[in-house]
């Protein structure tokens, strides 16, 4: 993804809230999601801009764009997808860019227009016919009637962000969870295999497993899982009941756009063209259930009870200003040729700052602000987004629009950058003390975890991902 006019840090929107310095959703972002304001309403595809949501179904009915942008907008409103974004995802990068460009031009403040003027029904800039303007329009010279018509259509399609309900932004047919943080893998490995924390394959192959797509969601609460745990002593039957070692995992979600035919590999150079964007993922883990069941076939009921997504997908195009080099320890083996390129090494990672906050029943009742548990960064991952897509398909596996890949827990090199309680509390041996006096080794009922993320760079507008929130409810087992 190359930088273009949509990344210009000087762009301002006629939606005033989008111009706030700390806003997650400025004009340079334009992330996609699914929303409604009432249980009786159908789900709608939308774009976040400031404190508003642009209803793409309502906008499509007004038909303000032409060309690829019109086709992309129509896919967002297709009844077959029930407000999800799979139709847009399947179209591919040219359509994604055309719609982003048309929305950016339509939502931006015009040259010489003051913020006070922007609150009045003035013209918004149209694009060219290919990107979304009416015939005869251009990025800098669309006719005033065309600009006014686009502005009116956009204004009519705006909805408040406040009070919106959210669903997963796509129908997720398949879900693969990876394990791409060297720091997380090493810290966890040291707890179980002090002499060999990393298995021999770790630095050669992106490790992953097939997860449960049906329990992915944006719901703000879930019940504590119930299951078998390790027998208390040799010869005894396993214990059964609510998990006592419930944990969160700070991850990023990678949404597939265009898929590939079965048997057709995706080369590293083309991999990012199959990725629509990124979100946040909390892959809750019942560590005690997992410890009893994971051998010999890996995670099962310790993972499948709930995984919480953030509502918004930040596109790869929006993330173009925040690329970073792939960083690996000196002396580590070079990836095999199908996973290696100069371009991937130079700019295959993304500088996304991540944060985990916790609140508890006690802290909320007392009015305490949530406490930050850790901060880390996606750029410290051992494998890139492109490498994950390429490896996933190297055997001929066919991906589909809306498929999801989790990165695995994203921990940094320092202990305070750990992305799970398993690491922060040393497997339960070093309880954390929260600012209001409570301690935690694992999550208790009523605890709420909030994941958040944002990107900053010199000379660029800050863009954010919103948040993924989840609260632990008591188990339902008796």
Short mmCIF file of N, CA, C and O in Angstrom, two decimals, residues 298-378:
data_model
loop_
_atom_site.label_atom_id
_atom_site.label_comp_id
_atom_site.label_asym_id
_atom_site.label_seq_id
_atom_site.Cartn_x
_atom_site.Cartn_y
_atom_site.Cartn_z
N UNK A 298 -3.87 -30.11 20.87
CA UNK A 298 -3.87 -28.67 20.97
C UNK A 298 -5.12 -28.09 21.59
O UNK A 298 -5.95 -28.80 22.17
N UNK A 299 -5.32 -26.77 21.50
CA UNK A 299 -6.42 -26.09 22.18
C UNK A 299 -7.78 -26.58 21.71
O UNK A 299 -7.99 -26.89 20.55
N UNK A 300 -8.75 -26.61 22.65
CA UNK A 300 -10.11 -27.03 22.34
C UNK A 300 -11.07 -26.22 23.22
O UNK A 300 -11.26 -25.03 22.99
N UNK A 301 -11.64 -26.81 24.27
CA UNK A 301 -12.64 -26.13 25.08
C UNK A 301 -12.06 -25.00 25.94
O UNK A 301 -12.79 -24.12 26.37
N UNK A 302 -10.77 -25.03 26.15
CA UNK A 302 -10.13 -23.95 26.89
C UNK A 302 -10.09 -22.64 26.12
O UNK A 302 -9.73 -21.60 26.68
N UNK A 303 -10.46 -22.68 24.82
CA UNK A 303 -10.39 -21.49 23.97
C UNK A 303 -11.72 -21.16 23.29
O UNK A 303 -11.94 -20.02 22.90
N UNK A 304 -12.59 -22.14 23.10
CA UNK A 304 -13.72 -21.97 22.19
C UNK A 304 -14.95 -21.35 22.81
O UNK A 304 -15.96 -21.18 22.13
N UNK A 305 -14.94 -21.01 24.09
CA UNK A 305 -16.14 -20.51 24.76
C UNK A 305 -16.44 -19.05 24.43
O UNK A 305 -17.59 -18.62 24.44
N UNK A 306 -15.41 -18.24 24.11
CA UNK A 306 -15.62 -16.83 23.77
C UNK A 306 -14.33 -16.22 23.24
O UNK A 306 -13.25 -16.52 23.75
N UNK A 307 -14.46 -15.38 22.23
CA UNK A 307 -13.36 -14.54 21.75
C UNK A 307 -13.98 -13.21 21.36
O UNK A 307 -14.93 -13.19 20.57
N UNK A 308 -13.47 -12.12 21.89
CA UNK A 308 -14.11 -10.81 21.74
C UNK A 308 -13.38 -9.96 20.71
O UNK A 308 -12.16 -9.76 20.81
N UNK A 309 -14.13 -9.46 19.74
CA UNK A 309 -13.61 -8.60 18.68
C UNK A 309 -13.95 -7.14 18.94
O UNK A 309 -14.98 -6.83 19.55
N UNK A 310 -13.11 -6.24 18.45
CA UNK A 310 -13.49 -4.83 18.39
C UNK A 310 -14.45 -4.64 17.22
O UNK A 310 -14.43 -5.40 16.25
N UNK A 311 -15.33 -3.63 17.27
CA UNK A 311 -16.34 -3.47 16.23
C UNK A 311 -15.82 -3.01 14.88
O UNK A 311 -16.48 -3.22 13.86
N UNK A 312 -14.63 -2.37 14.85
CA UNK A 312 -14.19 -1.69 13.63
C UNK A 312 -12.99 -2.38 13.01
O UNK A 312 -12.09 -2.84 13.70
N UNK A 313 -12.98 -2.40 11.67
CA UNK A 313 -11.83 -2.90 10.90
C UNK A 313 -11.10 -1.69 10.33
O UNK A 313 -11.67 -0.93 9.52
N UNK A 314 -9.85 -1.51 10.72
CA UNK A 314 -9.01 -0.47 10.14
C UNK A 314 -8.33 -1.07 8.92
O UNK A 314 -7.64 -2.09 9.02
N UNK A 315 -8.53 -0.45 7.75
CA UNK A 315 -8.03 -1.04 6.52
C UNK A 315 -6.50 -0.96 6.44
O UNK A 315 -5.88 -0.08 7.05
N UNK A 316 -5.92 -1.87 5.67
CA UNK A 316 -4.47 -1.81 5.47
C UNK A 316 -4.07 -0.50 4.81
O UNK A 316 -2.98 0.04 5.08
N UNK A 317 -4.95 0.04 3.94
CA UNK A 317 -4.61 1.32 3.31
C UNK A 317 -4.48 2.42 4.34
O UNK A 317 -3.58 3.26 4.27
N UNK A 318 -5.36 2.45 5.33
CA UNK A 318 -5.27 3.47 6.38
C UNK A 318 -4.00 3.32 7.19
O UNK A 318 -3.49 4.31 7.76
N UNK A 319 -3.45 2.11 7.26
CA UNK A 319 -2.25 1.84 8.07
C UNK A 319 -0.95 2.07 7.31
O UNK A 319 0.14 1.92 7.88
N UNK A 320 -1.02 2.47 6.05
CA UNK A 320 0.18 2.63 5.24
C UNK A 320 1.21 3.58 5.87
O UNK A 320 2.42 3.32 5.77
N UNK A 321 0.82 4.68 6.53
CA UNK A 321 1.86 5.55 7.11
C UNK A 321 2.56 4.97 8.32
O UNK A 321 3.52 5.59 8.82
N UNK A 322 2.12 3.83 8.80
CA UNK A 322 2.63 3.31 10.07
C UNK A 322 3.35 1.97 9.89
O UNK A 322 3.43 1.17 10.81
N UNK A 323 3.89 1.78 8.72
CA UNK A 323 4.65 0.55 8.47
C UNK A 323 6.00 0.60 9.19
O UNK A 323 6.54 1.67 9.48
N UNK A 324 6.54 -0.58 9.46
CA UNK A 324 7.79 -0.68 10.20
C UNK A 324 8.57 -1.87 9.67
O UNK A 324 7.99 -2.81 9.10
N UNK A 325 9.89 -1.88 9.86
CA UNK A 325 10.68 -3.04 9.44
C UNK A 325 10.41 -4.25 10.33
O UNK A 325 10.05 -4.10 11.51
N UNK A 326 10.56 -5.42 9.77
CA UNK A 326 10.49 -6.65 10.55
C UNK A 326 11.78 -6.78 11.35
O UNK A 326 12.87 -6.79 10.79
N UNK A 327 11.63 -6.89 12.67
CA UNK A 327 12.81 -6.95 13.54
C UNK A 327 12.93 -8.34 14.14
O UNK A 327 11.99 -8.84 14.76
N UNK A 328 14.11 -8.95 13.99
CA UNK A 328 14.38 -10.26 14.56
C UNK A 328 15.72 -10.24 15.27
O UNK A 328 16.63 -9.48 14.88
N UNK A 329 15.89 -11.06 16.30
CA UNK A 329 17.18 -11.09 17.00
C UNK A 329 18.31 -11.47 16.07
O UNK A 329 18.16 -12.31 15.17
N UNK A 330 19.44 -10.85 16.29
CA UNK A 330 20.63 -11.18 15.50
C UNK A 330 20.97 -12.66 15.67
O UNK A 330 20.91 -13.20 16.77
N UNK A 331 21.31 -13.28 14.56
CA UNK A 331 21.69 -14.69 14.59
C UNK A 331 20.54 -15.65 14.37
O UNK A 331 20.77 -16.85 14.21
N UNK A 332 19.29 -15.17 14.37
CA UNK A 332 18.16 -16.05 14.10
C UNK A 332 18.18 -16.47 12.64
O UNK A 332 18.65 -15.74 11.76
N UNK A 333 17.65 -17.66 12.33
CA UNK A 333 17.67 -18.12 10.94
C UNK A 333 16.80 -17.25 10.05
O UNK A 333 15.77 -16.72 10.48
N UNK A 334 17.23 -17.09 8.81
CA UNK A 334 16.42 -16.37 7.83
C UNK A 334 15.22 -17.24 7.46
O UNK A 334 15.33 -18.47 7.41
N UNK A 335 14.06 -16.63 7.21
CA UNK A 335 12.90 -17.43 6.78
C UNK A 335 13.20 -18.17 5.48
O UNK A 335 14.05 -17.75 4.69
N UNK A 336 12.51 -19.28 5.28
CA UNK A 336 12.64 -19.98 4.01
C UNK A 336 12.22 -19.05 2.86
O UNK A 336 11.46 -18.10 3.07
N UNK A 337 12.71 -19.30 1.65
CA UNK A 337 12.50 -18.34 0.55
C UNK A 337 11.04 -17.95 0.30
O UNK A 337 10.77 -16.79 -0.03
N UNK A 338 10.07 -18.85 0.49
CA UNK A 338 8.68 -18.48 0.21
C UNK A 338 8.13 -17.51 1.25
O UNK A 338 7.10 -16.88 1.01
N UNK A 339 8.83 -17.35 2.37
CA UNK A 339 8.42 -16.42 3.41
C UNK A 339 9.34 -15.21 3.52
O UNK A 339 9.27 -14.46 4.50
N UNK A 340 10.17 -14.98 2.52
CA UNK A 340 11.18 -13.92 2.61
C UNK A 340 11.14 -13.03 1.38
O UNK A 340 10.98 -13.49 0.25
N UNK A 341 11.29 -11.73 1.62
CA UNK A 341 11.49 -10.75 0.55
C UNK A 341 12.08 -9.50 1.17
O UNK A 341 11.91 -9.22 2.37
N UNK A 342 12.75 -8.71 0.35
CA UNK A 342 13.33 -7.45 0.84
C UNK A 342 12.22 -6.50 1.29
O UNK A 342 12.37 -5.80 2.30
N UNK A 343 11.13 -6.46 0.53
CA UNK A 343 10.03 -5.55 0.87
C UNK A 343 9.40 -5.93 2.20
O UNK A 343 9.09 -5.06 3.02
N UNK A 344 9.21 -7.21 2.44
CA UNK A 344 8.61 -7.65 3.70
C UNK A 344 9.54 -7.34 4.87
O UNK A 344 9.09 -6.92 5.94
N UNK A 345 10.84 -7.54 4.68
CA UNK A 345 11.79 -7.24 5.75
C UNK A 345 11.85 -5.75 6.03
O UNK A 345 11.99 -5.33 7.20
N UNK A 346 11.72 -4.92 4.99
CA UNK A 346 11.88 -3.48 5.17
C UNK A 346 10.64 -2.81 5.74
O UNK A 346 10.75 -1.83 6.49
N UNK A 347 9.44 -3.34 5.43
CA UNK A 347 8.23 -2.62 5.83
C UNK A 347 7.02 -3.54 5.99
O UNK A 347 5.89 -3.12 5.81
N UNK A 348 7.25 -4.78 6.38
CA UNK A 348 6.15 -5.72 6.52
C UNK A 348 5.43 -5.65 7.85
O UNK A 348 4.33 -6.20 7.98
N UNK A 349 6.02 -5.00 8.84
CA UNK A 349 5.39 -4.90 10.16
C UNK A 349 4.60 -3.59 10.26
O UNK A 349 4.71 -2.70 9.42
N UNK A 350 3.77 -3.49 11.32
CA UNK A 350 2.97 -2.30 11.56
C UNK A 350 3.21 -1.80 12.98
O UNK A 350 3.19 -2.58 13.93
N UNK A 351 3.41 -0.49 13.10
CA UNK A 351 3.65 0.15 14.39
C UNK A 351 2.30 0.50 15.01
O UNK A 351 1.78 1.61 14.85
N UNK A 352 1.72 -0.47 15.72
CA UNK A 352 0.42 -0.30 16.37
C UNK A 352 0.63 -0.43 17.88
O UNK A 352 1.06 -1.49 18.36
N UNK A 353 0.35 0.64 18.61
CA UNK A 353 0.52 0.63 20.06
C UNK A 353 -0.72 0.03 20.72
O UNK A 353 -1.84 0.42 20.43
N UNK A 354 -0.49 -0.94 21.59
CA UNK A 354 -1.56 -1.74 22.19
C UNK A 354 -1.62 -1.52 23.70
O UNK A 354 -0.58 -1.29 24.33
N UNK A 355 -2.81 -1.61 24.26
CA UNK A 355 -2.97 -1.39 25.69
C UNK A 355 -4.07 -2.29 26.24
O UNK A 355 -5.08 -2.53 25.58
N UNK A 356 -3.87 -2.77 27.49
CA UNK A 356 -4.86 -3.57 28.20
C UNK A 356 -5.20 -2.87 29.51
O UNK A 356 -4.32 -2.54 30.29
N UNK A 357 -6.50 -2.65 29.75
CA UNK A 357 -6.98 -2.04 31.00
C UNK A 357 -7.96 -3.00 31.67
O UNK A 357 -8.66 -3.77 31.00
N UNK A 358 -8.02 -2.91 33.00
CA UNK A 358 -8.93 -3.75 33.78
C UNK A 358 -9.75 -2.88 34.74
O UNK A 358 -9.25 -1.90 35.30
N UNK A 359 -11.02 -3.23 34.90
CA UNK A 359 -11.84 -2.71 35.99
C UNK A 359 -12.50 -3.91 36.66
O UNK A 359 -12.61 -4.98 36.05
N UNK A 360 -12.90 -3.75 37.91
CA UNK A 360 -13.53 -4.83 38.66
C UNK A 360 -14.86 -4.33 39.25
O UNK A 360 -15.15 -3.12 39.22
N UNK A 361 -15.64 -5.25 39.78
CA UNK A 361 -16.89 -4.83 40.44
C UNK A 361 -16.60 -3.79 41.53
O UNK A 361 -17.27 -2.77 41.64
N UNK A 362 -15.58 -4.05 42.31
CA UNK A 362 -15.24 -3.14 43.41
C UNK A 362 -14.78 -1.79 42.90
O UNK A 362 -15.19 -0.74 43.41
N UNK A 363 -13.95 -1.77 41.86
CA UNK A 363 -13.43 -0.50 41.37
C UNK A 363 -14.52 0.35 40.74
O UNK A 363 -14.54 1.58 40.90
N UNK A 364 -15.44 -0.29 40.04
CA UNK A 364 -16.52 0.47 39.43
C UNK A 364 -17.48 1.04 40.47
O UNK A 364 -17.94 2.18 40.36
N UNK A 365 -17.77 0.26 41.50
CA UNK A 365 -18.65 0.75 42.57
C UNK A 365 -18.03 1.94 43.30
O UNK A 365 -18.73 2.85 43.73
N UNK A 366 -16.70 1.93 43.41
CA UNK A 366 -16.02 3.02 44.11
C UNK A 366 -15.69 4.19 43.19
O UNK A 366 -15.16 5.22 43.66
N UNK A 367 -15.96 4.05 41.91
CA UNK A 367 -15.69 5.13 40.97
C UNK A 367 -14.26 5.27 40.54
O UNK A 367 -13.86 6.33 40.03
N UNK A 368 -13.46 4.21 40.70
CA UNK A 368 -12.06 4.28 40.27
C UNK A 368 -11.96 4.12 38.75
O UNK A 368 -12.70 3.33 38.15
N UNK A 369 -11.04 4.83 38.13
CA UNK A 369 -10.80 4.59 36.70
C UNK A 369 -10.16 3.23 36.49
O UNK A 369 -9.54 2.67 37.41
N UNK A 370 -10.33 2.69 35.30
CA UNK A 370 -9.71 1.41 34.99
C UNK A 370 -8.19 1.51 35.11
O UNK A 370 -7.60 2.57 34.89
N UNK A 371 -7.56 0.41 35.46
CA UNK A 371 -6.10 0.36 35.63
C UNK A 371 -5.46 -0.27 34.40
O UNK A 371 -5.98 -1.26 33.86
N UNK A 372 -4.35 0.29 33.97
CA UNK A 372 -3.62 -0.28 32.83
C UNK A 372 -2.76 -1.44 33.31
O UNK A 372 -1.95 -1.29 34.23
N UNK A 373 -2.95 -2.60 32.67
CA UNK A 373 -2.16 -3.78 33.01
C UNK A 373 -0.87 -3.85 32.21
O UNK A 373 0.17 -4.25 32.72
N UNK A 374 -0.95 -3.49 30.92
CA UNK A 374 0.26 -3.58 30.10
C UNK A 374 0.09 -2.77 28.82
O UNK A 374 -1.02 -2.43 28.42
N UNK A 375 1.23 -2.46 28.21
CA UNK A 375 1.28 -1.85 26.89
C UNK A 375 2.32 -2.60 26.07
O UNK A 375 3.38 -2.98 26.58
N UNK A 376 2.02 -2.83 24.80
CA UNK A 376 2.98 -3.48 23.92
C UNK A 376 2.78 -2.93 22.51
O UNK A 376 2.06 -1.95 22.31
N UNK A 377 3.42 -3.56 21.51
CA UNK A 377 3.35 -3.04 20.15
C UNK A 377 3.37 -4.18 19.15
O UNK A 377 4.18 -5.12 19.27
N UNK A 378 2.51 -4.09 18.15
CA UNK A 378 2.40 -5.11 17.11
C UNK A 378 3.70 -5.24 16.31
O UNK A 378 3.98 -6.29 15.74
#
